[in-house]
Tab-separated table of N, CA and C and ligand atoms in Angstrom:
chain	number	residue	atom	x	y	z
A	11	MET	N	-14.804	-1.919	-12.451
A	11	MET	CA	-13.641	-1.613	-12.022
A	11	MET	C	-12.461	-0.944	-12.421
A	12	LYS	N	-11.965	0.308	-11.572
A	12	LYS	CA	-11.020	0.555	-12.669
A	12	LYS	C	-9.665	-0.253	-12.921
A	13	PRO	N	-9.081	-0.018	-13.783
A	13	PRO	CA	-7.537	-0.740	-14.244
A	13	PRO	C	-6.667	-0.201	-13.536
A	14	LEU	N	-6.029	-0.053	-12.830
A	14	LEU	CA	-4.468	0.230	-12.117
A	14	LEU	C	-3.250	0.153	-12.941
A	15	VAL	N	-3.163	1.406	-13.380
A	15	VAL	CA	-1.558	1.567	-14.087
A	15	VAL	C	-0.666	1.818	-12.691
A	16	VAL	N	0.644	0.945	-13.190
A	16	VAL	CA	1.526	1.139	-12.131
A	16	VAL	C	3.140	0.845	-12.648
A	17	TYR	N	3.793	2.406	-12.975
A	17	TYR	CA	5.053	1.955	-13.965
A	17	TYR	C	6.335	2.656	-13.009
A	18	TYR	N	6.991	2.209	-13.835
A	18	TYR	CA	8.307	2.926	-12.655
A	18	TYR	C	9.359	3.871	-14.467
A	19	SER	N	9.653	4.849	-14.298
A	19	SER	CA	10.795	6.010	-15.526
A	19	SER	C	11.073	6.336	-14.634
A	20	LEU	N	12.481	5.667	-15.807
A	20	LEU	CA	14.029	6.885	-15.124
A	20	LEU	C	13.805	8.281	-16.056
A	21	THR	N	14.032	8.273	-16.794
A	21	THR	CA	13.773	9.072	-18.312
A	21	THR	C	12.676	9.785	-18.957
A	22	GLY	N	11.547	9.003	-17.824
A	22	GLY	CA	10.402	9.948	-18.545
A	22	GLY	C	9.570	8.744	-19.773
A	23	LYS	N	9.813	8.367	-20.295
A	23	LYS	CA	9.219	7.575	-21.474
A	23	LYS	C	8.362	6.743	-20.812
A	24	THR	N	8.615	6.179	-20.385
A	24	THR	CA	7.210	5.029	-19.835
A	24	THR	C	6.608	5.746	-19.285
A	25	LYS	N	6.635	6.538	-18.342
A	25	LYS	CA	5.651	7.486	-17.980
A	25	LYS	C	5.128	8.240	-18.826
A	26	LEU	N	5.271	8.506	-19.955
A	26	LEU	CA	4.346	8.554	-20.883
A	26	LEU	C	3.186	7.901	-21.790
A	27	VAL	N	3.949	6.702	-21.998
A	27	VAL	CA	3.105	5.202	-22.021
A	27	VAL	C	1.696	5.167	-21.029
A	28	ALA	N	2.336	5.511	-19.615
A	28	ALA	CA	1.531	5.062	-18.577
A	28	ALA	C	0.912	5.701	-18.623
A	29	GLN	N	0.969	7.102	-18.838
A	29	GLN	CA	-0.358	8.492	-18.913
A	29	GLN	C	-1.098	7.804	-20.053
A	30	VAL	N	-0.657	7.876	-20.610
A	30	VAL	CA	-1.579	7.422	-22.223
A	30	VAL	C	-2.530	6.369	-21.527
A	31	ILE	N	-2.055	5.444	-20.916
A	31	ILE	CA	-3.118	4.644	-20.951
A	31	ILE	C	-4.048	4.424	-19.824
A	32	ALA	N	-4.129	5.346	-18.412
A	32	ALA	CA	-4.628	5.860	-17.424
A	32	ALA	C	-5.784	6.881	-17.498
A	33	GLU	N	-5.420	8.020	-19.395
A	33	GLU	CA	-6.793	8.675	-19.636
A	33	GLU	C	-7.562	8.077	-20.481
A	34	ALA	N	-6.616	6.897	-21.225
A	34	ALA	CA	-7.474	6.512	-22.483
A	34	ALA	C	-8.452	5.424	-21.367
A	35	LEU	N	-8.404	4.623	-20.756
A	35	LEU	CA	-8.967	4.259	-20.118
A	35	LEU	C	-10.046	4.664	-18.891
A	36	ASN	N	-9.436	5.965	-17.724
A	36	ASN	CA	-9.644	5.994	-17.041
A	36	ASN	C	-9.165	5.640	-15.683
A	37	ALA	N	-7.729	4.659	-15.795
A	37	ALA	CA	-7.195	3.879	-14.628
A	37	ALA	C	-7.099	5.103	-13.370
A	38	THR	N	-6.331	4.357	-12.635
A	38	THR	CA	-5.586	4.795	-11.521
A	38	THR	C	-4.483	4.777	-11.708
A	39	LEU	N	-3.351	6.320	-11.766
A	39	LEU	CA	-2.073	5.547	-12.099
A	39	LEU	C	-1.320	6.055	-11.055
A	40	VAL	N	-0.324	5.147	-11.023
A	40	VAL	CA	0.868	4.870	-9.633
A	40	VAL	C	2.347	5.006	-9.765
A	41	GLU	N	2.682	5.629	-9.600
A	41	GLU	CA	4.392	5.845	-9.861
A	41	GLU	C	5.479	5.080	-8.901
A	42	ILE	N	5.726	4.645	-9.296
A	42	ILE	CA	6.719	3.528	-7.856
A	42	ILE	C	8.337	4.408	-8.684
A	43	LYS	N	8.968	5.171	-7.115
A	43	LYS	CA	10.092	5.433	-7.212
A	43	LYS	C	11.332	4.341	-6.027
A	44	GLU	N	12.283	4.651	-6.201
A	44	GLU	CA	13.128	4.320	-5.589
A	44	GLU	C	13.499	5.251	-4.612
A	45	THR	N	13.668	4.309	-3.589
A	45	THR	CA	14.146	5.163	-2.096
A	45	THR	C	14.994	6.161	-2.154
A	46	LYS	N	16.409	5.900	-3.118
A	46	LYS	CA	17.702	6.561	-3.368
A	46	LYS	C	17.248	6.826	-5.066
A	47	PRO	N	17.107	7.658	-5.670
A	47	PRO	CA	16.938	7.733	-6.761
A	47	PRO	C	18.064	8.123	-7.389
A	48	ARG	N	17.905	7.661	-8.833
A	48	ARG	CA	19.637	7.347	-9.440
A	48	ARG	C	19.968	8.684	-10.455
A	49	LYS	N	20.960	8.660	-10.468
A	49	LYS	CA	20.764	9.774	-11.326
A	49	LYS	C	21.901	9.134	-12.809
A	50	LEU	N	21.494	9.870	-13.660
A	50	LEU	CA	21.858	9.725	-15.069
A	50	LEU	C	23.037	9.351	-15.509
A	51	GLY	N	23.648	8.665	-16.226
A	51	GLY	CA	25.477	8.470	-15.819
A	51	GLY	C	25.474	6.980	-16.104
A	52	ALA	N	26.967	6.814	-16.107
A	52	ALA	CA	27.504	5.840	-16.727
A	52	ALA	C	26.958	4.566	-15.724
A	53	PHE	N	27.017	4.987	-14.005
A	53	PHE	CA	26.043	4.104	-13.083
A	53	PHE	C	25.325	3.638	-12.944
A	54	VAL	N	24.282	4.163	-13.436
A	54	VAL	CA	22.880	3.566	-14.155
A	54	VAL	C	23.426	2.405	-14.749
A	55	TYR	N	24.004	2.994	-16.040
A	55	TYR	CA	24.049	1.557	-17.089
A	55	TYR	C	25.038	0.403	-16.101
A	56	LEU	N	25.755	0.648	-15.336
A	56	LEU	CA	26.974	-0.372	-14.496
A	56	LEU	C	25.861	-1.024	-13.095
A	57	PHE	N	25.345	0.003	-12.582
A	57	PHE	CA	24.657	-0.474	-11.239
A	57	PHE	C	23.181	-0.970	-11.637
A	58	GLY	N	22.967	-0.327	-12.700
A	58	GLY	CA	21.244	-0.736	-12.509
A	58	GLY	C	21.122	-1.479	-13.873
A	59	GLY	N	21.896	-1.835	-14.859
A	59	GLY	CA	22.384	-2.476	-15.626
A	59	GLY	C	22.315	-4.055	-14.798
A	60	LEU	N	23.612	-4.025	-14.262
A	60	LEU	CA	23.968	-5.315	-13.393
A	60	LEU	C	22.294	-5.496	-12.745
A	61	ALA	N	22.107	-4.870	-11.868
A	61	ALA	CA	21.035	-5.302	-10.717
A	61	ALA	C	19.812	-6.121	-11.740
A	62	ALA	N	19.366	-5.883	-12.586
A	62	ALA	CA	18.610	-5.965	-14.010
A	62	ALA	C	18.692	-7.295	-13.898
A	63	THR	N	19.835	-7.593	-14.217
A	63	THR	CA	20.334	-8.527	-15.224
A	63	THR	C	20.042	-9.653	-14.250
A	64	ILE	N	20.526	-9.415	-12.432
A	64	ILE	CA	20.706	-10.638	-11.768
A	64	ILE	C	19.129	-10.898	-11.129
A	65	ASN	N	18.187	-9.941	-11.645
A	65	ASN	CA	16.867	-9.749	-10.981
A	65	ASN	C	16.604	-9.426	-9.833
A	66	ARG	N	17.830	-8.297	-9.429
A	66	ARG	CA	17.779	-7.550	-7.897
A	66	ARG	C	16.489	-7.270	-8.472
A	67	GLY	N	15.589	-6.748	-7.136
A	67	GLY	CA	15.092	-5.694	-6.533
A	67	GLY	C	16.219	-4.263	-5.973
A	68	SER	N	14.748	-3.408	-6.433
A	68	SER	CA	16.132	-2.327	-5.297
A	68	SER	C	14.905	-2.186	-4.487
A	69	LYS	N	15.313	-0.580	-3.621
A	69	LYS	CA	14.675	-0.350	-2.466
A	69	LYS	C	13.783	0.621	-2.931
A	70	ILE	N	11.994	0.916	-2.645
A	70	ILE	CA	11.326	2.030	-3.730
A	70	ILE	C	10.416	2.470	-2.683
A	71	ASN	N	9.506	3.245	-2.200
A	71	ASN	CA	8.854	4.222	-1.323
A	71	ASN	C	7.997	3.368	-1.412
A	72	PRO	N	7.005	3.125	-0.594
A	72	PRO	CA	5.797	2.722	-0.350
A	72	PRO	C	4.637	3.070	-1.659
A	73	ILE	N	3.302	2.353	-2.110
A	73	ILE	CA	2.676	2.954	-2.135
A	73	ILE	C	1.439	2.765	-2.214
A	74	ASP	N	0.515	3.750	-2.134
A	74	ASP	CA	-1.019	3.610	-1.514
A	74	ASP	C	-1.752	3.279	-2.404
A	75	VAL	N	-1.947	1.500	-2.892
A	75	VAL	CA	-2.885	1.838	-3.207
A	75	VAL	C	-3.929	0.265	-2.885
A	76	ASP	N	-5.215	0.259	-3.116
A	76	ASP	CA	-5.695	-1.411	-2.135
A	76	ASP	C	-5.909	-1.973	-4.150
A	77	LEU	N	-5.033	-3.414	-4.263
A	77	LEU	CA	-5.076	-3.918	-5.226
A	77	LEU	C	-6.568	-4.582	-4.928
A	78	LYS	N	-6.997	-4.534	-4.025
A	78	LYS	CA	-8.341	-5.386	-4.368
A	78	LYS	C	-9.595	-4.833	-5.227
A	79	GLN	N	-9.061	-3.357	-5.340
A	79	GLN	CA	-9.967	-2.984	-6.122
A	79	GLN	C	-10.073	-2.509	-7.413
A	80	HIS	N	-8.401	-3.321	-8.151
A	80	HIS	CA	-8.382	-3.082	-9.467
A	80	HIS	C	-7.939	-4.605	-10.032
A	81	GLU	N	-9.070	-5.364	-10.834
A	81	GLU	CA	-8.722	-6.801	-11.337
A	81	GLU	C	-7.663	-6.862	-12.575
A	82	THR	N	-7.467	-5.321	-13.322
A	82	THR	CA	-6.596	-5.246	-14.553
A	82	THR	C	-5.658	-4.373	-14.092
A	83	ILE	N	-4.292	-4.736	-13.957
A	83	ILE	CA	-3.460	-3.920	-13.616
A	83	ILE	C	-2.496	-3.896	-14.634
A	84	PHE	N	-1.778	-2.694	-15.640
A	84	PHE	CA	-0.696	-2.364	-16.211
A	84	PHE	C	0.705	-2.788	-15.244
A	85	ILE	N	1.280	-3.189	-15.892
A	85	ILE	CA	2.430	-2.729	-15.114
A	85	ILE	C	3.933	-1.955	-16.361
A	86	GLY	N	4.158	-1.032	-15.956
A	86	GLY	CA	4.842	-0.459	-17.396
A	86	GLY	C	6.534	-0.026	-16.427
A	87	SER	N	7.842	-0.694	-17.425
A	87	SER	CA	9.022	-1.199	-16.874
A	87	SER	C	9.681	-0.472	-18.069
A	88	PRO	N	10.726	-0.130	-17.998
A	88	PRO	CA	12.221	0.629	-19.193
A	88	PRO	C	12.627	-1.262	-18.995
A	89	ILE	N	12.811	-1.179	-20.932
A	89	ILE	CA	13.923	-2.301	-20.537
A	89	ILE	C	14.925	-2.178	-20.046
A	90	TRP	N	15.942	-2.844	-18.861
A	90	TRP	CA	17.229	-2.756	-19.131
A	90	TRP	C	18.151	-3.991	-18.665
A	91	ASN	N	18.738	-3.982	-19.784
A	91	ASN	CA	19.926	-5.388	-19.604
A	91	ASN	C	19.055	-6.715	-20.779
A	92	SER	N	17.768	-6.141	-21.500
A	92	SER	CA	16.956	-7.022	-21.793
A	92	SER	C	16.023	-7.611	-20.394
A	93	ARG	N	15.918	-6.845	-19.847
A	93	ARG	CA	15.258	-7.022	-18.409
A	93	ARG	C	14.115	-6.289	-17.650
A	94	PRO	N	13.369	-6.415	-16.817
A	94	PRO	CA	12.586	-5.237	-16.176
A	94	PRO	C	13.445	-4.273	-15.340
A	95	ALA	N	13.461	-3.009	-15.294
A	95	ALA	CA	13.991	-2.915	-13.764
A	95	ALA	C	14.071	-3.267	-12.891
A	96	PRO	N	15.012	-3.169	-11.534
A	96	PRO	CA	14.961	-3.633	-10.343
A	96	PRO	C	13.735	-2.939	-9.880
A	97	ALA	N	13.084	-1.236	-10.162
A	97	ALA	CA	12.034	-0.704	-9.799
A	97	ALA	C	10.846	-2.006	-9.111
A	98	ILE	N	10.735	-2.269	-10.548
A	98	ILE	CA	9.665	-2.965	-10.603
A	98	ILE	C	9.411	-4.468	-10.598
A	99	ASN	N	10.883	-5.444	-10.386
A	99	ASN	CA	11.414	-6.246	-10.103
A	99	ASN	C	10.613	-6.187	-8.085
A	100	SER	N	11.226	-5.022	-7.340
A	100	SER	CA	10.803	-5.069	-6.026
A	100	SER	C	8.778	-5.205	-6.037
A	101	PHE	N	8.276	-3.901	-6.970
A	101	PHE	CA	6.759	-4.209	-6.623
A	101	PHE	C	6.436	-5.623	-6.988
A	102	ILE	N	7.084	-6.288	-8.141
A	102	ILE	CA	5.806	-7.565	-8.297
A	102	ILE	C	6.590	-8.806	-7.068
A	103	TYR	N	7.600	-8.771	-6.837
A	103	TYR	CA	8.163	-9.537	-6.001
A	103	TYR	C	7.644	-9.157	-4.152
A	104	LYS	N	7.115	-8.135	-4.165
A	104	LYS	CA	6.092	-7.736	-3.145
A	104	LYS	C	4.783	-8.289	-2.824
A	105	THR	N	4.533	-8.745	-4.312
A	105	THR	CA	2.844	-8.272	-4.464
A	105	THR	C	2.379	-9.422	-4.440
A	106	ASN	N	0.970	-10.191	-3.754
A	106	ASN	CA	0.289	-10.953	-4.388
A	106	ASN	C	-0.517	-10.575	-5.447
A	107	PHE	N	-0.725	-11.219	-6.795
A	107	PHE	CA	-2.231	-11.090	-7.969
A	107	PHE	C	-3.067	-11.764	-8.022
A	108	GLU	N	-2.603	-12.212	-7.035
A	108	GLU	CA	-4.126	-13.715	-7.437
A	108	GLU	C	-5.013	-12.878	-8.343
A	109	GLY	N	-6.028	-14.091	-8.725
A	109	GLY	CA	-7.144	-13.445	-9.004
A	109	GLY	C	-6.912	-11.967	-10.781
A	110	ARG	N	-5.503	-11.577	-10.939
A	110	ARG	CA	-5.521	-10.128	-11.635
A	110	ARG	C	-5.298	-10.826	-12.777
A	111	SER	N	-6.001	-9.867	-13.848
A	111	SER	CA	-4.814	-10.110	-14.910
A	111	SER	C	-3.999	-9.273	-15.274
A	112	ILE	N	-2.657	-9.181	-15.208
A	112	ILE	CA	-2.207	-8.098	-15.953
A	112	ILE	C	-0.862	-7.948	-17.050
A	113	ILE	N	-0.801	-7.272	-17.645
A	113	ILE	CA	-0.666	-6.307	-19.011
A	113	ILE	C	0.749	-5.757	-18.940
A	114	PRO	N	1.699	-6.394	-18.456
A	114	PRO	CA	3.061	-5.506	-19.084
A	114	PRO	C	3.403	-4.868	-19.835
A	115	PHE	N	4.082	-3.420	-19.675
A	115	PHE	CA	4.305	-2.958	-20.662
A	115	PHE	C	5.409	-2.348	-20.823
A	116	PHE	N	6.733	-2.257	-21.875
A	116	PHE	CA	7.683	-1.564	-21.794
A	116	PHE	C	7.761	-0.318	-23.083
A	117	THR	N	9.010	-0.021	-22.269
A	117	THR	CA	9.825	0.619	-23.256
A	117	THR	C	10.957	0.508	-23.386
A	118	MET	N	11.440	1.102	-24.459
A	118	MET	CA	12.912	-0.082	-24.853
A	118	MET	C	13.721	1.070	-25.880
A	119	GLY	N	15.293	1.298	-25.749
A	119	GLY	CA	16.024	1.580	-26.549
A	119	GLY	C	16.063	1.159	-28.252
A	120	GLY	N	15.838	-0.335	-27.826
A	120	GLY	CA	16.038	-1.041	-29.103
A	120	GLY	C	14.650	-1.157	-29.392
A	121	ASP	N	14.864	-2.619	-30.323
A	121	ASP	CA	13.096	-3.282	-31.301
A	121	ASP	C	12.816	-4.840	-30.816
A	122	ASN	N	13.582	-5.082	-29.327
A	122	ASN	CA	13.504	-6.239	-29.134
A	122	ASN	C	12.965	-6.067	-27.844
A	123	SER	N	11.265	-6.744	-26.881
A	123	SER	CA	11.600	-7.281	-26.098
A	123	SER	C	10.731	-8.512	-25.273
A	124	GLU	N	11.483	-9.466	-26.398
A	124	GLU	CA	10.940	-10.412	-26.166
A	124	GLU	C	11.713	-11.417	-24.660
A	125	LYS	N	13.177	-11.044	-24.316
A	125	LYS	CA	13.596	-11.238	-23.459
A	125	LYS	C	13.138	-10.911	-22.115
A	126	ALA	N	12.396	-9.673	-22.115
A	126	ALA	CA	12.466	-9.311	-21.052
A	126	ALA	C	10.734	-9.465	-20.857
A	127	LEU	N	9.779	-9.184	-21.760
A	127	LEU	CA	8.293	-9.825	-21.494
A	127	LEU	C	8.283	-11.462	-21.204
A	128	ALA	N	9.053	-12.410	-21.112
A	128	ALA	CA	9.612	-13.385	-20.526
A	128	ALA	C	9.921	-13.813	-18.858
A	129	ASN	N	10.910	-12.731	-19.471
A	129	ASN	CA	11.222	-12.366	-17.682
A	129	ASN	C	10.347	-11.924	-16.808
A	130	ILE	N	9.599	-10.935	-17.002
A	130	ILE	CA	8.457	-10.109	-16.010
A	130	ILE	C	7.377	-11.529	-16.035
A	131	THR	N	6.980	-11.639	-17.028
A	131	THR	CA	6.106	-12.746	-16.875
A	131	THR	C	6.401	-14.202	-16.369
A	132	ALA	N	7.523	-14.646	-16.162
A	132	ALA	CA	7.810	-15.796	-15.364
A	132	ALA	C	7.465	-15.176	-13.715
A	133	LYS	N	8.379	-14.028	-14.066
A	133	LYS	CA	8.009	-13.135	-12.554
A	133	LYS	C	6.526	-13.050	-11.744
A	134	ILE	N	5.798	-12.360	-12.564
A	134	ILE	CA	4.459	-12.428	-12.629
A	134	ILE	C	3.732	-13.256	-11.865
A	135	GLU	N	4.086	-14.375	-12.445
A	135	GLU	CA	2.784	-15.388	-12.410
A	135	GLU	C	4.079	-16.310	-11.108
A	136	ARG	N	5.294	-16.318	-10.462
A	136	ARG	CA	5.372	-16.616	-9.316
A	136	ARG	C	4.825	-16.058	-7.958
A	137	SER	N	4.096	-14.618	-8.543
A	137	SER	CA	3.415	-13.860	-8.100
A	137	SER	C	2.111	-14.209	-7.721
A	138	GLN	N	1.398	-15.174	-8.617
A	138	GLN	CA	0.485	-15.445	-8.536
A	138	GLN	C	-0.665	-14.745	-9.582
A	139	GLY	N	-0.025	-13.713	-10.854
A	139	GLY	CA	-0.855	-13.314	-11.537
A	139	GLY	C	-0.906	-13.797	-12.783
A	140	LYS	N	-1.891	-13.612	-14.126
A	140	LYS	CA	-2.389	-13.916	-15.681
A	140	LYS	C	-1.621	-12.795	-16.625
A	141	VAL	N	-0.399	-13.059	-17.378
A	141	VAL	CA	0.081	-12.265	-17.846
A	141	VAL	C	-1.629	-11.926	-19.005
A	142	ALA	N	-2.295	-10.964	-19.893
A	142	ALA	CA	-3.418	-11.264	-20.185
A	142	ALA	C	-2.926	-10.257	-21.240
A	143	GLY	N	-1.646	-10.274	-21.931
A	143	GLY	CA	-1.540	-9.161	-22.381
A	143	GLY	C	-0.103	-8.129	-22.963
A	144	SER	N	0.176	-7.694	-23.250
A	144	SER	CA	1.700	-6.631	-23.126
A	144	SER	C	1.715	-5.834	-24.723
A	145	PHE	N	2.686	-5.346	-24.497
A	145	PHE	CA	3.311	-4.196	-25.567
A	145	PHE	C	4.397	-3.903	-25.262
A	146	ALA	N	4.984	-2.818	-26.253
A	146	ALA	CA	6.422	-2.300	-25.745
A	146	ALA	C	6.428	-1.511	-26.908
A	147	ILE	N	7.119	0.090	-26.990
A	147	ILE	CA	7.350	1.099	-27.852
A	147	ILE	C	8.854	1.313	-27.679
A	148	THR	N	9.273	1.606	-28.743
A	148	THR	CA	10.852	1.989	-28.867
A	148	THR	C	10.829	3.773	-28.736
A	149	SER	N	12.118	3.585	-27.810
A	149	SER	CA	11.734	5.257	-27.651
A	149	SER	C	12.887	5.855	-27.844
A	150	TYR	N	13.717	5.362	-28.705
A	150	TYR	CA	15.733	6.040	-29.287
A	150	TYR	C	14.875	6.678	-30.678
A	151	ARG	N	15.305	7.627	-29.834
A	151	ARG	CA	15.254	8.212	-31.881
A	151	ARG	C	13.650	9.026	-31.945
A	152	VAL	N	12.984	9.258	-31.120
A	152	VAL	CA	11.443	9.336	-31.180
A	152	VAL	C	10.920	9.500	-30.873
A	153	SER	N	10.329	11.287	-30.972
A	153	SER	CA	9.578	11.591	-30.365
A	153	SER	C	8.510	11.475	-29.083
A	154	ASP	N	8.573	12.857	-27.897
A	154	ASP	CA	7.520	11.775	-27.025
A	154	ASP	C	6.239	11.793	-27.762
A	155	GLU	N	5.673	13.388	-28.711
A	155	GLU	CA	4.610	12.916	-29.328
A	155	GLU	C	4.467	11.762	-30.103
A	156	GLU	N	5.243	10.479	-30.253
A	156	GLU	CA	5.441	10.092	-31.482
A	156	GLU	C	5.243	9.034	-30.364
A	157	ILE	N	6.082	8.441	-29.363
A	157	ILE	CA	5.710	7.861	-28.142
A	157	ILE	C	4.293	7.995	-28.054
A	158	ILE	N	3.443	8.641	-27.638
A	158	ILE	CA	2.402	9.327	-27.318
A	158	ILE	C	1.144	8.604	-28.159
A	159	ALA	N	1.526	8.291	-29.481
A	159	ALA	CA	0.441	7.982	-30.747
A	159	ALA	C	0.865	6.682	-30.686
A	160	ARG	N	1.893	6.411	-30.662
A	160	ARG	CA	1.830	4.842	-31.059
A	160	ARG	C	1.451	4.148	-29.436
A	161	ALA	N	1.543	4.977	-28.352
A	161	ALA	CA	0.813	4.147	-26.956
A	161	ALA	C	-1.204	4.347	-27.110
A	162	LYS	N	-1.153	5.305	-27.929
A	162	LYS	CA	-2.830	5.412	-28.214
A	162	LYS	C	-3.261	4.379	-29.250
A	163	GLU	N	-2.297	4.024	-30.311
A	163	GLU	CA	-2.498	3.093	-30.803
A	163	GLU	C	-2.836	1.088	-30.204
A	164	ALA	N	-1.411	1.882	-29.436
A	164	ALA	CA	-1.356	0.399	-28.446
A	164	ALA	C	-2.461	0.043	-27.865
A	165	ILE	N	-3.097	1.000	-26.414
A	165	ILE	CA	-4.127	0.788	-26.011
A	165	ILE	C	-5.194	0.154	-26.572
A	166	LYS	N	-5.372	0.422	-27.966
A	166	LYS	CA	-6.735	0.451	-28.995
A	166	LYS	C	-7.173	-1.214	-28.130
A	167	ASN	N	-6.697	-2.129	-28.334
A	167	ASN	CA	-6.262	-3.738	-28.145
A	167	ASN	C	-6.622	-4.039	-26.888
A	168	TYR	N	-7.025	-2.983	-25.781
A	168	TYR	CA	-7.655	-3.583	-23.994
A	168	TYR	C	-8.595	-2.755	-23.629
B	7	FMN	C1	20.756	0.837	-17.555
B	7	FMN	C2	19.769	0.797	-18.997
B	7	FMN	C3	20.231	-0.808	-19.750
B	7	FMN	C4	18.863	-0.707	-20.723
B	7	FMN	N1	18.837	-1.459	-21.454
B	7	FMN	C5	18.329	-2.029	-22.231
B	7	FMN	C6	17.958	-2.816	-22.870
B	7	FMN	O1	18.861	-3.775	-22.966
B	7	FMN	N2	17.348	-3.628	-24.078
B	7	FMN	C7	16.657	-1.858	-24.655
B	7	FMN	O2	16.189	-1.772	-25.661
B	7	FMN	N3	17.395	-0.800	-24.031
B	7	FMN	C8	17.716	-0.604	-23.177
B	7	FMN	N4	17.806	0.775	-22.773
B	7	FMN	C9	17.306	1.934	-23.153
B	7	FMN	C10	15.536	1.947	-21.919
B	7	FMN	O3	15.575	0.477	-22.319
B	7	FMN	C11	15.145	3.343	-22.847
B	7	FMN	O4	15.498	4.445	-23.242
B	7	FMN	C12	13.740	3.734	-22.013
B	7	FMN	O5	12.510	3.606	-23.305
B	7	FMN	C13	13.704	4.297	-21.148
B	7	FMN	O6	12.213	4.252	-20.220
B	7	FMN	P1	12.887	5.522	-18.939
B	7	FMN	O7	12.357	6.469	-19.762
B	7	FMN	O8	11.308	5.099	-18.352
B	7	FMN	O9	12.778	5.601	-18.106
B	7	FMN	C14	18.339	0.663	-21.324
B	7	FMN	C15	18.541	2.148	-20.087
B	7	FMN	C16	19.290	1.417	-19.407
B	7	FMN	C17	19.275	3.183	-18.407
């Protein structure tokens, strides 16, 4: 069974990692997009950050994927205020992951993904999924080439 890689990315870093995973594992790659794309700037930090803090979802476009075809699902998100981004919350809230192994992965400005991992794990479990691994990659002041190299290293474990 092909793995599935589902991700949300505002500035392209999580997308880079998702693409590496999809290529390495010959996985199906699906991007989650918000119905109203965010413009970069202070409002993202204010409203996006706040929404993440209070575990809100956001309106996302429907995705065309049959989860029954995928036993392993990688879920990628940037870390926003130590939590997953709202678009990823929406995907998790809407989905029943029963019988699926989920591997959340993050990109982040800092270097601590503990809180975000605990948060997303609780949400995945509430949607009947089992977390079977995870990783996080720092993007701040890291070149795209280096992010790709770190992602290739991380995916060797799967
Ligand atoms: C609203 C907002 C909140 C953020 N909060 C955190 C945070 O709490 N911890 C952290 O390490 N990085 C934080 N970041 C940085 C992003 O996680 C980081 O830049 C990430 O790689 C962006 O991924 P993307 O390019 O896929 O959107 C935040 C970024 C935004 C826009």
